[in-house]
Coordinates of C-alpha atoms in Angstrom, one line a residue:
X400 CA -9.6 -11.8 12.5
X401 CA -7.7 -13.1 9.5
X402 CA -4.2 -14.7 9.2
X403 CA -3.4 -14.0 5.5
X404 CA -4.7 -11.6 2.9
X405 CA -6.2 -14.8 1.3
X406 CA -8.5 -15.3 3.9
X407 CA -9.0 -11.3 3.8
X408 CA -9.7 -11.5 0.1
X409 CA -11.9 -14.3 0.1
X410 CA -14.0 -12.7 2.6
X411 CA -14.7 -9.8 0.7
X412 CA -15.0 -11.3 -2.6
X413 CA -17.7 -13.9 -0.6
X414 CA -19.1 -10.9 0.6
X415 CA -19.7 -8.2 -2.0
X416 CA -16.8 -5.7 0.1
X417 CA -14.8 -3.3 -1.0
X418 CA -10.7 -3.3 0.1
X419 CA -8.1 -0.8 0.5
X420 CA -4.4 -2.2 1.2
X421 CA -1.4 -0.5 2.0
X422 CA 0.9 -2.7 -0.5
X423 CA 1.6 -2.5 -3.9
X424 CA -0.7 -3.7 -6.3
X425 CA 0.8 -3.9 -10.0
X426 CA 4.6 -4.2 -10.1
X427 CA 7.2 -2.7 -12.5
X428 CA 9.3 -4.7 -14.4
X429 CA 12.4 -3.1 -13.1
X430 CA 12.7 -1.5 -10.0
X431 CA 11.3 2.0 -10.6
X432 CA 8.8 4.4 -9.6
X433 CA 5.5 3.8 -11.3
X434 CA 3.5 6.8 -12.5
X435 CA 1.1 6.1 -9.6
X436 CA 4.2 6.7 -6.9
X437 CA 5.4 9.7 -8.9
X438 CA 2.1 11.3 -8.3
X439 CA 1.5 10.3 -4.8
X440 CA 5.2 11.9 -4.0
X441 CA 4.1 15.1 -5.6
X442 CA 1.1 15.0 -3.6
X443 CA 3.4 14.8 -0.4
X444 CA 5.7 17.8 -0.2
X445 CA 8.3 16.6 2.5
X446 CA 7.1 14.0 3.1
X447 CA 7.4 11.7 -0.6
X448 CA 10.5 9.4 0.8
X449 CA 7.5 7.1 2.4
X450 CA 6.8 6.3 -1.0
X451 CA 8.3 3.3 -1.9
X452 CA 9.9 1.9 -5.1
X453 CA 7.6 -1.4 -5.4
X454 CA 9.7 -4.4 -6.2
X455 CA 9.9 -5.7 -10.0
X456 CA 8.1 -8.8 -9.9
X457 CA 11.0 -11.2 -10.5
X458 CA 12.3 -10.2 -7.4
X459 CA 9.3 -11.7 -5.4
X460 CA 11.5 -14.8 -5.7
X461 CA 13.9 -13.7 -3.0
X462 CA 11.0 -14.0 -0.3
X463 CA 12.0 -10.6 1.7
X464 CA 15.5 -11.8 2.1
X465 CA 17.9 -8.4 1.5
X466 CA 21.1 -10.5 0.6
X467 CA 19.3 -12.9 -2.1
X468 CA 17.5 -9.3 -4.0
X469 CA 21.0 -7.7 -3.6
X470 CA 22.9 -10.7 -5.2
X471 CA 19.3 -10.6 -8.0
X472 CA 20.5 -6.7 -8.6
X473 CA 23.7 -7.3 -9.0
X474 CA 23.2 -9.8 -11.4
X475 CA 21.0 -6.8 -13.3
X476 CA 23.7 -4.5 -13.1
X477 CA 26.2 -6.2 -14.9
X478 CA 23.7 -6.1 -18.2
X479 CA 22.2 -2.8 -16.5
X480 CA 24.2 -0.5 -14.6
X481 CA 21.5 1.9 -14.1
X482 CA 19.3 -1.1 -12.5
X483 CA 18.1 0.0 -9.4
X484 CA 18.1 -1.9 -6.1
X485 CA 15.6 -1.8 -3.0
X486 CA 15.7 -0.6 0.3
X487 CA 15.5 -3.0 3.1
X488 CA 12.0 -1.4 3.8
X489 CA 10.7 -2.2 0.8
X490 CA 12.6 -5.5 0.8
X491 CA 10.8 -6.4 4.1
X492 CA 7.6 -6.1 2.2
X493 CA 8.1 -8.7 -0.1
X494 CA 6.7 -11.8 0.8
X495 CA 3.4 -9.8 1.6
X496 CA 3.4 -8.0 -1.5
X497 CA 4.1 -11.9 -3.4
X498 CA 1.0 -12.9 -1.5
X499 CA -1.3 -10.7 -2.7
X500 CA 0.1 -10.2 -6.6
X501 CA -0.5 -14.2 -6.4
X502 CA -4.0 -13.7 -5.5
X503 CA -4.7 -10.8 -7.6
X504 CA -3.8 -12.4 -10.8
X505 CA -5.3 -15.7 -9.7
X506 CA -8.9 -13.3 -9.3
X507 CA -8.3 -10.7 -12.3
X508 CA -11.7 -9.1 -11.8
X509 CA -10.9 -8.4 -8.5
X510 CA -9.5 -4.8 -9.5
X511 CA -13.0 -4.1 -9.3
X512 CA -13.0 -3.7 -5.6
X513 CA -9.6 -4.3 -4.3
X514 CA -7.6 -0.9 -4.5
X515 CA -4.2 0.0 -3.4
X516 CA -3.8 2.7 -1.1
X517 CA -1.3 4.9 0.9
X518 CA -2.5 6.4 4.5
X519 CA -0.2 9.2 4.3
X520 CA -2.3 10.5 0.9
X521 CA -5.3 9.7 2.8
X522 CA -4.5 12.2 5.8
X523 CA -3.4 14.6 3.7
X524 CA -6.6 14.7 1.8
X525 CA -8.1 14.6 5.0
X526 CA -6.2 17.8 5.9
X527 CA -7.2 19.4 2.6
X528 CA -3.9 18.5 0.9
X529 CA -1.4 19.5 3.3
X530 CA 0.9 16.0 4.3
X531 CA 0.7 15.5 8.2
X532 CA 3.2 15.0 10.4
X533 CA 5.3 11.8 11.1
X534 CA 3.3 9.3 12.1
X535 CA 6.1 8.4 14.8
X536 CA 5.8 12.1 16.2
X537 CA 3.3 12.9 19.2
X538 CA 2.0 15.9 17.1
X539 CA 1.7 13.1 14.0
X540 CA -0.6 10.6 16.5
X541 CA -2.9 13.4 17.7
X542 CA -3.5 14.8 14.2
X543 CA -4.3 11.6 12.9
X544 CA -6.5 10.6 15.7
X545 CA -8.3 14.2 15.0
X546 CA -8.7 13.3 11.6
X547 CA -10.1 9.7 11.9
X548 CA -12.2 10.8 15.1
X549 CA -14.5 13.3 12.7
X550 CA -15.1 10.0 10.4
X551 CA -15.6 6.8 13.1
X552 CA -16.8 8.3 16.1
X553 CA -16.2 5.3 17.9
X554 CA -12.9 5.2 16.7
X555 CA -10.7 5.5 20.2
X556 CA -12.9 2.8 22.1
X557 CA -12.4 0.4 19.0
X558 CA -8.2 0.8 18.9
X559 CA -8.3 1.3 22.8
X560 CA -10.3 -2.4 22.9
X561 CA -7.1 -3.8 20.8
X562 CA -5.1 -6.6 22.9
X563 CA -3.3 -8.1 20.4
X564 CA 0.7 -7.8 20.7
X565 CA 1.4 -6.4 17.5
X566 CA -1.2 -4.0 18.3
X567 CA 0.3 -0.8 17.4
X568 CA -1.0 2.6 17.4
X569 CA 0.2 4.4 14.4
X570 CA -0.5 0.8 12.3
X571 CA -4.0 0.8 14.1
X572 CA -4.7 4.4 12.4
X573 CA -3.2 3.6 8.9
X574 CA -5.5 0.8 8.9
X575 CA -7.9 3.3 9.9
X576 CA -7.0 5.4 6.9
X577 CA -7.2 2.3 4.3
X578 CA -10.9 1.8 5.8
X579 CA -12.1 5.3 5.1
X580 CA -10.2 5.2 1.2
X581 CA -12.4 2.0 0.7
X582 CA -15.1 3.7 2.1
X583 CA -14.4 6.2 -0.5
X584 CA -14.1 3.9 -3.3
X585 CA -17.4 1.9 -2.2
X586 CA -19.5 5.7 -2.6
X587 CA -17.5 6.6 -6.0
X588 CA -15.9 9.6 -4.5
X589 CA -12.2 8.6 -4.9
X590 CA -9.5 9.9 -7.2
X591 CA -7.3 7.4 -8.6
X592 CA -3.6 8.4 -9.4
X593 CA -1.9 6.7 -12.4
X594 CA -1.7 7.0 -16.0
X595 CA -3.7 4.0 -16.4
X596 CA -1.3 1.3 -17.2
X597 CA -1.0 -1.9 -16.8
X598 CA 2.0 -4.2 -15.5
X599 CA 2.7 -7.3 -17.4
X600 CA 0.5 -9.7 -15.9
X601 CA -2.3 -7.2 -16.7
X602 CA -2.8 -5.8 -13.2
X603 CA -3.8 -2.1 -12.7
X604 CA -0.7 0.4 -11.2
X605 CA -3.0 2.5 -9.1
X606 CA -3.2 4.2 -6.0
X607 CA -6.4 5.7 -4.6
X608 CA -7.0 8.7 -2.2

């Protein structure tokens, strides 16, 4: 429907939406947990290494490429040798995350109705607190379809419809999961973890479930 998050963005703010994303909104200024993914890994017993570090926001410069942020943490570490580097995971997410800390601090009242989120938190709310399995499991996909099934009835027929090649499942339901933590947001009924802080560029460090 939408190539970028700008188009997604401009959407919603044209149309009075509320989002949930699965990227980090609000970036350290080293590489470090913020209190947002300390909470949301104590909220996922065995399950908090799918909790990223977010990148610090100078490193949105490398453009995802691993070799350029470890040659940028290197550099760190000779002024730093605690400074922490990124997994490739995490590194991968970069240009996305640069896309959307652009916009955000382009649209500062945006924090209004654009919320970051993390599926895994969601499903475990859904399950009344207990993390569910690995999304990659068998046992993980039909828990997660269970839980989403209760909330969008027409929720099989709508990922079932999906053609596209990138199409896949367990993304199709984590999407799934953002949609019902914006849903939440919209009615008021969220919990936001955090301790209310802002980064630098005065962007909320927040997750919602």
């Amino acid at each position: 429907m939408f190539g970028d998050f700008q188009a997604v963005a401009t959407h919603a703010a044209k149309h009075g939406s509320t989002l949930a994303i699965d990227i980090p909104i609000g970036l350290p200024d080293q590489v470090e947990p913020r209190a947002c993914d300390i909470a949301a890994r104590k909220l996922l017993p065995g399950r908090a290494s799918c909790v990223f570090n977010p990148p610090s926001r100078d490193l949105l410069e490398s453009d995802g490429d691993y070799p350029t942020v470890q040659h940028l943490v290197a550099k760190k570490r000779e002024a730093d040798p605690q400074a922490r580097g990124l997994t490739r995971q995490s590194v991968a997410l970069i240009p996305k995350i640069a896309e959307v800390d652009t916009w955000i601090r382009e649209h500062p009242t945006s924090n209004g109705w654009l919320f970051e989120c993390h599926p895994e938190l969601t499903f475990a709310r859904l399950r009344g607190g207990d993390p569910a399995p690995s999304k990659h499991s068998p046992a993980g996909a039909v828990e997660r379809l269970r839980l989403l099934r209760a909330l969008f009835p027409d929720l099989e027929d709508k990922v079932g419809a999906l053609t596209a090649p990138t199409a896949d499942l367990a993304d199709s339901l984590d999407a799934y999961a953002a949609l019902s933590a914006a849903l939440r947001c919209l009615r008021g009924e969220h919990e936001e973890l955090g301790d209310g802080r802002r980064d630098s560029a005065d962007v909320p460090m927040r997750i919602v479930l």
